[in-house]
Coordinates of C-alpha atoms in Angstrom, one line a residue:
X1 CA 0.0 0.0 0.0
X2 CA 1.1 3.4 -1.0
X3 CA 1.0 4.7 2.7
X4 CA 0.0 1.4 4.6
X5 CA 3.6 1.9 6.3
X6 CA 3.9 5.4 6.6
X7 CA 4.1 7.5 9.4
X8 CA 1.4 7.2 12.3
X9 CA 0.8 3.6 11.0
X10 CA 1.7 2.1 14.0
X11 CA -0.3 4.8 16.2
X12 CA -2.3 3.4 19.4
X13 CA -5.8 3.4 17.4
X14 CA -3.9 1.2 14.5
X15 CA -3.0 -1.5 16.9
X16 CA -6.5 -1.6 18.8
X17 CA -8.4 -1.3 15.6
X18 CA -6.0 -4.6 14.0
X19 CA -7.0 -6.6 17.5
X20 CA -10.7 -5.4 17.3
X21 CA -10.3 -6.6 13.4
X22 CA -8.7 -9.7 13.9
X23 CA -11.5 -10.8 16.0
X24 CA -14.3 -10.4 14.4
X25 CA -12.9 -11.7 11.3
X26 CA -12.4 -14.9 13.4
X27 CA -15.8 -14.1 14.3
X28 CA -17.5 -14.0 10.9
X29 CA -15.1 -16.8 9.8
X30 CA -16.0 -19.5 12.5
X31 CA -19.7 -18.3 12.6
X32 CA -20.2 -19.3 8.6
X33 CA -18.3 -22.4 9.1
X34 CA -20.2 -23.6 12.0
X35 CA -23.8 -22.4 9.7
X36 CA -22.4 -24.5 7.2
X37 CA -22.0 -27.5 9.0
X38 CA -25.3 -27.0 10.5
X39 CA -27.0 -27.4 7.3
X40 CA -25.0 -29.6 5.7
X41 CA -26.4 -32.2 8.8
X42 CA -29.5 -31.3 9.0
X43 CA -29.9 -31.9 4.6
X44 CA -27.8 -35.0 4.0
X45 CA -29.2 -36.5 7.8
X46 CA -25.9 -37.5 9.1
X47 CA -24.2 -36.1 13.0
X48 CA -20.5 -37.3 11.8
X49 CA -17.9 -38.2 9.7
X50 CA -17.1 -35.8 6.2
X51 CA -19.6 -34.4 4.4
X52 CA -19.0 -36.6 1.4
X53 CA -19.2 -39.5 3.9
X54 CA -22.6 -37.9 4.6
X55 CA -23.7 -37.6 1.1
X56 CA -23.1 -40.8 0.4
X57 CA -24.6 -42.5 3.4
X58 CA -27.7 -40.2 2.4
X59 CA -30.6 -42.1 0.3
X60 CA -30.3 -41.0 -3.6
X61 CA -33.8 -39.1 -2.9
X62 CA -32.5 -37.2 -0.1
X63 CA -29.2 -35.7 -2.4
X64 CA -32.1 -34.7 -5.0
X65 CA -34.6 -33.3 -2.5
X66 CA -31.8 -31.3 -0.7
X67 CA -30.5 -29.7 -4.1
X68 CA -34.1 -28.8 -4.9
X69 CA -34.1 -26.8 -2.0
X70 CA -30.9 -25.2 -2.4
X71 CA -31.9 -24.0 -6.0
X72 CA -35.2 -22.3 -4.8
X73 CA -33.1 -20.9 -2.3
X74 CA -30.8 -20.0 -4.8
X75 CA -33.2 -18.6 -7.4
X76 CA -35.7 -16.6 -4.9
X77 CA -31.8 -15.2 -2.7
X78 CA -30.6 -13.9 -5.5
X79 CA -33.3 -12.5 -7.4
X80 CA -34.8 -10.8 -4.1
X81 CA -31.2 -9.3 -3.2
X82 CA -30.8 -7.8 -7.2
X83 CA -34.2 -7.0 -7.1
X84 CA -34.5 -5.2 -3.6
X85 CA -31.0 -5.0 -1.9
X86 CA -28.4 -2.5 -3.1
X87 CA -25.7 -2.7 -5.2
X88 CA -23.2 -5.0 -3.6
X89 CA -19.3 -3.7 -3.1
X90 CA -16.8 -6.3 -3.5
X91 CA -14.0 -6.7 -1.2
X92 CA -11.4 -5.3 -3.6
X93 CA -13.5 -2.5 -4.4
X94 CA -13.6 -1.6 -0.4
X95 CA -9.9 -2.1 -0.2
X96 CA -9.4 0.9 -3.0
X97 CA -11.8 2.8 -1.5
X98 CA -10.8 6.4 0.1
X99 CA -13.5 5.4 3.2
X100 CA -14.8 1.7 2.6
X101 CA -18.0 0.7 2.3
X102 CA -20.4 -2.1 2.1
X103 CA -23.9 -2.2 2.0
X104 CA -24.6 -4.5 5.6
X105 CA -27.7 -5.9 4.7
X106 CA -27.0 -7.1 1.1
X107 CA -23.3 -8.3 1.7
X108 CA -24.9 -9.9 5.1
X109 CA -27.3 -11.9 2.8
X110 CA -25.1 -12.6 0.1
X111 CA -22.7 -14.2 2.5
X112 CA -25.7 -16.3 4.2
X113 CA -27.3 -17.4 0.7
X114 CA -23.6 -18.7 -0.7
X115 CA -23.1 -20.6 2.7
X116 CA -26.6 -21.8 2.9
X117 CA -26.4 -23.0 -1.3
X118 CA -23.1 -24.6 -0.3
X119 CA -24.1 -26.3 2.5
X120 CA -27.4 -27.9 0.6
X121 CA -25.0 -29.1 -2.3
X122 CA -23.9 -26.3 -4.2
X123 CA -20.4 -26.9 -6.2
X124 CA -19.0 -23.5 -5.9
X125 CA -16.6 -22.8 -3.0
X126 CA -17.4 -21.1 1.0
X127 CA -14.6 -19.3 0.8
X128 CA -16.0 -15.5 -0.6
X129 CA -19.0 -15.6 2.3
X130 CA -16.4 -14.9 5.3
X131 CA -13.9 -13.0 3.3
X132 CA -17.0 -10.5 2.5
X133 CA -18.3 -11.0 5.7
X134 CA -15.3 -10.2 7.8
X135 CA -14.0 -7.3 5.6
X136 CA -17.8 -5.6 6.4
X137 CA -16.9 -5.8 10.1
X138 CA -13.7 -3.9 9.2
X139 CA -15.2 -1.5 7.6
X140 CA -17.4 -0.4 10.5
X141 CA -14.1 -0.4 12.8
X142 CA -12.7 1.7 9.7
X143 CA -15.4 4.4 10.7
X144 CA -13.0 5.7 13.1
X145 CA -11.9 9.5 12.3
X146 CA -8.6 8.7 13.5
X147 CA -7.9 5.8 11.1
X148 CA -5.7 7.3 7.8
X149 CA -6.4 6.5 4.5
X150 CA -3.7 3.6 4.5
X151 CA -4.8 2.4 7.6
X152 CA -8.2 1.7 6.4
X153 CA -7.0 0.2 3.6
X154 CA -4.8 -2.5 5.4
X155 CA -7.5 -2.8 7.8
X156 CA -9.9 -4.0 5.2
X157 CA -7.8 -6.2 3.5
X158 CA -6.6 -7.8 6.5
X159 CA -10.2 -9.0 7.7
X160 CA -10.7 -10.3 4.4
X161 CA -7.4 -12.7 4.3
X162 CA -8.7 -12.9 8.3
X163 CA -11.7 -14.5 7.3
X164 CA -10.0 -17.0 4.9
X165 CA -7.8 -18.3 7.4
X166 CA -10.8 -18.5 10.1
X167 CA -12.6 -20.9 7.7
X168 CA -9.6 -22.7 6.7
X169 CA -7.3 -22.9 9.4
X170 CA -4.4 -21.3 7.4
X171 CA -3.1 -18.4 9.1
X172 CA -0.2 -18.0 6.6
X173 CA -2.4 -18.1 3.6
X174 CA -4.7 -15.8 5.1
X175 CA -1.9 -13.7 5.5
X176 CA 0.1 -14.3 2.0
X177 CA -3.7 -13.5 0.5
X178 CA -3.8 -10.2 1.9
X179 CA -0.1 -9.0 0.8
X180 CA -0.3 -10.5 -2.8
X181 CA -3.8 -10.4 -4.0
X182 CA -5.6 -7.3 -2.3
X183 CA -2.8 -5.1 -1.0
X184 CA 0.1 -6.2 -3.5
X185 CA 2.9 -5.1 -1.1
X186 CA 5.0 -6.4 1.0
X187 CA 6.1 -3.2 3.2
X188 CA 6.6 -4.2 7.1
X189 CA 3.3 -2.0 7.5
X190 CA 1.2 -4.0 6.0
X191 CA 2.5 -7.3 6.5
X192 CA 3.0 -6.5 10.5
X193 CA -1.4 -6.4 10.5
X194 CA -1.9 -8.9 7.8
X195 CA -0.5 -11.3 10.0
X196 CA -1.7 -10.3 13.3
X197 CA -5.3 -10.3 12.1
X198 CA -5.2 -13.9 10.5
X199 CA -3.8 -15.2 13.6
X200 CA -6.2 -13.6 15.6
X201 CA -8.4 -14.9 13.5
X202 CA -7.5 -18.4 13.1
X203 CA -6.9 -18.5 17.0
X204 CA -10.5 -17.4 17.7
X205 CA -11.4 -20.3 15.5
X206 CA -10.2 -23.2 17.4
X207 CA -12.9 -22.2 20.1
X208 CA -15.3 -24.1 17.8
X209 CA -13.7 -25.2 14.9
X210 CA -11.2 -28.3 15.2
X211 CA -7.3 -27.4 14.6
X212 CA -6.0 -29.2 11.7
X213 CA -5.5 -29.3 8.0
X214 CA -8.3 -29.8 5.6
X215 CA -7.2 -33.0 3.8
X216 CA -5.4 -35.4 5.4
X217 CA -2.9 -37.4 3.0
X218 CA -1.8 -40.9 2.7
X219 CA 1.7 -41.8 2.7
X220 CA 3.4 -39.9 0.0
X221 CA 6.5 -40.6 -2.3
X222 CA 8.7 -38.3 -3.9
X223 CA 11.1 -38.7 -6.4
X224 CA 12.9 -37.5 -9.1
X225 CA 10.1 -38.8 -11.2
X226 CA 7.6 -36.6 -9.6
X227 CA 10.1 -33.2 -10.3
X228 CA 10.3 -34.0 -13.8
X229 CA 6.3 -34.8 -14.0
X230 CA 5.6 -31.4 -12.5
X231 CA 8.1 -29.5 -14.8
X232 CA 6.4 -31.4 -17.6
X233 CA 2.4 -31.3 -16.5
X234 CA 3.0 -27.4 -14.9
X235 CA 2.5 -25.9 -18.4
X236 CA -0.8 -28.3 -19.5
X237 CA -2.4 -27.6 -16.1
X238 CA -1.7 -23.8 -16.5
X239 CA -3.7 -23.9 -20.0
X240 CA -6.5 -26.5 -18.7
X241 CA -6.9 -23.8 -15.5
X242 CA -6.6 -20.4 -17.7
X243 CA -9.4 -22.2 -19.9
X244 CA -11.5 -22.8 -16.8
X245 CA -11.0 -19.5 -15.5
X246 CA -12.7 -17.9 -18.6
X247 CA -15.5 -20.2 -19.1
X248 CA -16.1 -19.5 -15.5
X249 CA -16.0 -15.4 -15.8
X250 CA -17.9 -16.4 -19.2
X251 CA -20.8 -18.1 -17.5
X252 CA -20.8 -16.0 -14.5
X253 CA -21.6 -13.0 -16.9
X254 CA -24.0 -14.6 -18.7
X255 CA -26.2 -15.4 -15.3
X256 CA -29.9 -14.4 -15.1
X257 CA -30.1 -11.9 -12.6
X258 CA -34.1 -10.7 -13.2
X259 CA -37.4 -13.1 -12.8
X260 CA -35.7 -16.0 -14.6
X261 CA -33.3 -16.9 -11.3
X262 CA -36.6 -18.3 -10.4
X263 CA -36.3 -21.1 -12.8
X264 CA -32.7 -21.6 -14.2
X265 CA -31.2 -22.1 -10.4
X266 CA -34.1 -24.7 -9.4
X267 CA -33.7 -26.6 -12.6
X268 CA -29.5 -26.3 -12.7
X269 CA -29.3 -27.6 -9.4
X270 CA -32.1 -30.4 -9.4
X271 CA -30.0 -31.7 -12.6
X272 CA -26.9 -31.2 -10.8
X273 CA -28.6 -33.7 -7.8
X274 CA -29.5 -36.2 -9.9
X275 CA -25.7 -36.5 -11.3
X276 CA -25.0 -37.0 -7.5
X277 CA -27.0 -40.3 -7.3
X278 CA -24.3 -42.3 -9.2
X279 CA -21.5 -39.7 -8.5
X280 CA -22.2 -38.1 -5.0
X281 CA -18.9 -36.6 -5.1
X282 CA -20.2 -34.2 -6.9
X283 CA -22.1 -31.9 -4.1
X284 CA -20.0 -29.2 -2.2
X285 CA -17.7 -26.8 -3.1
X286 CA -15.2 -29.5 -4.3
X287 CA -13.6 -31.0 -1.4
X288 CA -15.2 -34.5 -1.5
X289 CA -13.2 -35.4 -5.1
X290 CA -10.6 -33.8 -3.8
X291 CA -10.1 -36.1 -0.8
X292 CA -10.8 -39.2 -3.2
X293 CA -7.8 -37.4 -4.9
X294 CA -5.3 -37.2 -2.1
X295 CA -6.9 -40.2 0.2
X296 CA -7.0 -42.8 -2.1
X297 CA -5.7 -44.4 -5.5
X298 CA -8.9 -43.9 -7.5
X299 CA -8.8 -45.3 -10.9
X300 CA -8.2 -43.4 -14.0
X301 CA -11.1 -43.4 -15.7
X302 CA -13.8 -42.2 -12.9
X303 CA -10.8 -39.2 -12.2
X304 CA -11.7 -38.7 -15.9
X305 CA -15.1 -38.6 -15.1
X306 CA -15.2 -36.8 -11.7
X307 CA -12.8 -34.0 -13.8
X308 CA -15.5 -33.4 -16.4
X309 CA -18.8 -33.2 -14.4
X310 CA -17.1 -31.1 -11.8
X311 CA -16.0 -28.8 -14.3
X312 CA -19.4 -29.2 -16.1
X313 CA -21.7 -28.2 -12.7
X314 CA -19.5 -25.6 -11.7
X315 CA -19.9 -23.9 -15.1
X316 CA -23.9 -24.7 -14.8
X317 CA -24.1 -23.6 -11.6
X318 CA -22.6 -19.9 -12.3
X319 CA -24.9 -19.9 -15.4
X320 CA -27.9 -20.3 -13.7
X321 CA -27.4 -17.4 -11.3
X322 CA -25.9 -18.8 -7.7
X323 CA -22.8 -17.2 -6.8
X324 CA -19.6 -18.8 -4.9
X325 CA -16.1 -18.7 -4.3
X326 CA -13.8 -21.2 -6.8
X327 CA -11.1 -21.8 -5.2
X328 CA -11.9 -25.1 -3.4
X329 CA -13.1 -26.0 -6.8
X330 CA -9.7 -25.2 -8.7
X331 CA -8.3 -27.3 -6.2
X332 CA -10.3 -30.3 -6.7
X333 CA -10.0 -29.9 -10.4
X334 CA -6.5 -29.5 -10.4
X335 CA -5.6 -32.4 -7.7
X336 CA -7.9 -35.1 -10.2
X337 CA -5.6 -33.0 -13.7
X338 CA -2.9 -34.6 -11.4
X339 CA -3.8 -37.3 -11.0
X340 CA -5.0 -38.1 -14.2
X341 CA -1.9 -36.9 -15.9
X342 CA -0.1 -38.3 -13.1
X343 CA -1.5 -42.0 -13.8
X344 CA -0.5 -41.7 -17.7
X345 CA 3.2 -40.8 -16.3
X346 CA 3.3 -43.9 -14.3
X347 CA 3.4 -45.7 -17.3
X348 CA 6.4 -44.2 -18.4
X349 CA 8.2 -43.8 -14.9
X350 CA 6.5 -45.8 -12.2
X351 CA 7.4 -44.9 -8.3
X352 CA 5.3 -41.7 -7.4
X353 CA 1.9 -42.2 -5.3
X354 CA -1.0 -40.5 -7.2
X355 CA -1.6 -38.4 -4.0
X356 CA 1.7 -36.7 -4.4
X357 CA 0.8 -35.4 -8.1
X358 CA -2.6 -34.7 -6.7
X359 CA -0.9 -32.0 -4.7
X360 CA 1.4 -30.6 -7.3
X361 CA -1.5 -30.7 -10.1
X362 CA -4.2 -28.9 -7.2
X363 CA -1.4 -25.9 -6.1
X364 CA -0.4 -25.3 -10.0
X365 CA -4.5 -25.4 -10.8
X366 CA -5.4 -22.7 -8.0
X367 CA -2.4 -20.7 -9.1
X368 CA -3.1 -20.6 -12.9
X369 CA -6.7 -20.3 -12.6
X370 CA -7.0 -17.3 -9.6
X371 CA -4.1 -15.8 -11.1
X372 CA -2.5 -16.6 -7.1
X373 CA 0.7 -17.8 -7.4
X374 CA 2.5 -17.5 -4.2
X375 CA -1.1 -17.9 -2.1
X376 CA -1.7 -20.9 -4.1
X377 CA 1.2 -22.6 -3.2
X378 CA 1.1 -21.6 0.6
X379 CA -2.9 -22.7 1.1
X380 CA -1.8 -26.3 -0.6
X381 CA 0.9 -26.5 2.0
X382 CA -1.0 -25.5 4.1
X383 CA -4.6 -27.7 3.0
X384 CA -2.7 -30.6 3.5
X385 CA 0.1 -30.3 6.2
X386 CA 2.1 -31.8 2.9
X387 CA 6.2 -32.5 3.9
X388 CA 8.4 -30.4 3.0
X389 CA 10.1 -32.3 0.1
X390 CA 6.7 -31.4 -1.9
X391 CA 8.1 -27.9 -2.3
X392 CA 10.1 -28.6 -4.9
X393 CA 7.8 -30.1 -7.1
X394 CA 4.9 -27.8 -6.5
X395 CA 7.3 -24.7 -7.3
X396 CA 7.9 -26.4 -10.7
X397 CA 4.7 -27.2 -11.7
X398 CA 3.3 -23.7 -10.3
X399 CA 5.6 -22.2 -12.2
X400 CA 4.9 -23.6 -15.4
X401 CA 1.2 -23.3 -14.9
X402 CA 1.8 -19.2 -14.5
X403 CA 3.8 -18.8 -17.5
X404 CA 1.3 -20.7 -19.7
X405 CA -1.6 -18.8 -18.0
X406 CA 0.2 -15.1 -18.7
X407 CA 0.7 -16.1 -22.2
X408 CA -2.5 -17.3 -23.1
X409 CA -3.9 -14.4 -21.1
X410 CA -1.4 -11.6 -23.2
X411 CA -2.8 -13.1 -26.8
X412 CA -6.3 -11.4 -26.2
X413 CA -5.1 -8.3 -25.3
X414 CA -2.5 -7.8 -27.8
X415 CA -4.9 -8.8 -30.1
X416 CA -7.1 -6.3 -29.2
X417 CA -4.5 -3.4 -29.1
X418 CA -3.6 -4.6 -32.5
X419 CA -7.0 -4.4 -34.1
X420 CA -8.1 -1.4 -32.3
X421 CA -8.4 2.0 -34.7
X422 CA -5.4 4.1 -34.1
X423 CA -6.5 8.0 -32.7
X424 CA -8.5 10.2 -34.9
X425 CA -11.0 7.4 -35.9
X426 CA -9.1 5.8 -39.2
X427 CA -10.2 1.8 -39.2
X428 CA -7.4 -0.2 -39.2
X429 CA -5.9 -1.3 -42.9
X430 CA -6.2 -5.2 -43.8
X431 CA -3.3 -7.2 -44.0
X432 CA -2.2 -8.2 -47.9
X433 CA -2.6 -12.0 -48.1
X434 CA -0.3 -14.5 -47.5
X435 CA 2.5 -15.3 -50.4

């Protein structure tokens, strides 16, 4: 930030606002979680156990029943907030802001309905309801006349990566969030707050949510066959993830936002729970493949098939209207891109446990396709508590995955620049043909 570390940054009302901050991110953070949970028992009937254990101990019915609710809840959400609430202000938009703002009552509910959605079986990800959520807190605390500009702006931010590692348990990543993607500095006065706050955060956390990593791997191997997979398989996972990334933004553009919520949620989501009765791994924001990815040895061709219907309801879903976060989702399409690509390599150079190309292939996903390199490959680490020689690998294949994903993303642009009419109006000549 331009003036997070300037003078007066580290006055007495800085400090107390951060610790005021950093608790009720941890706040909104373990609030949503626990709501989450809450539904997610109460639709799929089970007190125990993961929530794809749930969904599959859950009558084929039930998974159908449950989604039919979440897509009225969806449909009628959505269309009441755009039709009634006002305008929402996204969390980046608060961040630039002079003095942030965010409408309470419509960031409130959109946070509830993507929680609620995700809970009943939506595909998209949990993570943008407490990151919203906590960053509106901040902005109340931000109210504060004594606050500067660059205060404020930290402040915000810092709730929002807060909130992230509430929900997550991932103080670091909460923390490597705020710096990269919303602040894009690393000056000691911001990164002195953006760490307080998501430790705060996480700490409050463990009061109700239980301390330890989201997936929990099998025994891993790592090789020299696994270093040269991920320098190999960084670049295709880059172009698979930048693809995914604009049918996404494509179909999120495209969604109904007027009367016709009302039907295209419903009837997306009632499709998307009859998928579920042969392939229940399809409900939730992505976590249940991506446990089959780094629990188990699943076999090639239903990774093939788990790959292409995620990718498939996640692109419906955004179509017909619900919002969600995607990064759980980039993470469970990238860990079942690695192990797909990582089965085919075992044919060539046996010795590597699928789970350990699950990892590389989800980090270099979630980098490629949220355009968050360095957070990508810290929330992995993180995600899975996954030993240290993984580093290696996962740099490699991150890195590959960026550089495809910044060329393909450069080709539209300097196509556009190129066919653009220079100043003064003149269309641009056409190119003599080919000799």
């Amino acid at each position: 930030m331009a003036d997070g570390g300037s003078r007066g940054s580290w006055s007495w009302r800085f400090a107390v606002a951060t610790v005021v901050v950093g608790v009720l991110a941890g706040a909104a953070g373990t609030g949503l979680a626990l709501l989450l949970h809450a539904v997610q028992h109460l639709a799929y009937g089970y007190t125990e156990g993961s929530f794809l254990s749930g969904v599959e101990a859950a009558a084929p019915a039930r998974r159908v029943v449950a989604m039919a609710v979440g897509g009225i809840v969806a449909g009628t959400g959505w269309w009441a907030l755009y039709r009634f609430g006002q305008p929402l202000v996204g969390v980046e938009e608060a961040v630039a802001a002079r003095r942030p703002h965010m409408p309470a009552l419509s960031t409130t509910w959109h946070a509830l309905l993507q929680i609620v959605t995700v809970g009943l079986g939506s595909p998209l990800g949990r993570e943008t309801a407490p990151r919203q959520l906590a960053a509106l807190f901040a902005t109340a605390v931000c109210r504060h006349p004594g606050l500067t500009v660059g205060q404020r702006r930290v402040l915000v931010a810092s709730a929002a990566g807060g909130g992230l590692a509430a929900v997550y348990d991932v103080p670091l990543g909460g923390t490597v969030f705020t710096l990269e993607v919303l602040l894009g500095t690393w000056a000691v006065g911001a990164l002195v707050p953006a760490a307080a706050v998501a430790a705060l955060a996480t700490v409050i956390s463990w009061a109700a949510l239980p301390d330890e990593p989201a997936f929990h791997l099998t025994r891993l191997t790592v090789g020299a066959s696994l270093v040269v997979w991920s320098a190999v398989a960084g670049p295709l996972i880059g172009l698979c993830a930048h693809l995914f990334s604009r049918a996404c933004a494509r179909a999120g553009r495209s969604a109904p936002r007027g009367r016709m919520l009302l039907l295209t949620a419903p009837a997306a989501f009632v499709l998307i729970g009859l998928l579920a009765i042969p392939y229940p791994q399809l409900l939730g924001n992505g976590k249940g493949p991506a446990e089959v990815a780094f629990t188990t040895q699943p076999a090639l061709g239903l990774t093939a098939v788990l790959l292409a219907l995620r990718t498939l309801v996640v692109l419906l879903t955004l179509r017909a209207g619900a919002r969600g976060g995607l990064l759980t989702p980039s993470v469970a399409n990238g860990a079942l891109l690695g192990v797909l690509a990582g089965g085919v390599w075992a044919l060539v150079w046996p010795g590597t446990t699928l789970a350990a190309h699950a990892v590389v292939g989800g980090a270099a996903f979630l980098a490629a396709a949220q355009r968050i390199p360095l957070t990508a490959v810290v929330l992995m680490l993180e995600f899975t508590d996954a030993p240290r020689a993984l580093v290696v690998p996962v740099l490699f294949a991150t890195v590959g995955a960026m550089a495809v994903q910044r060329l393909c993303a450069a080709r539209p642009a300097r196509a556009h620049r190129r066919d653009r009419p220079p100043p003064g109006g003149a269309a641009p000549q056409p190119r003599p043909p080919a000799r």
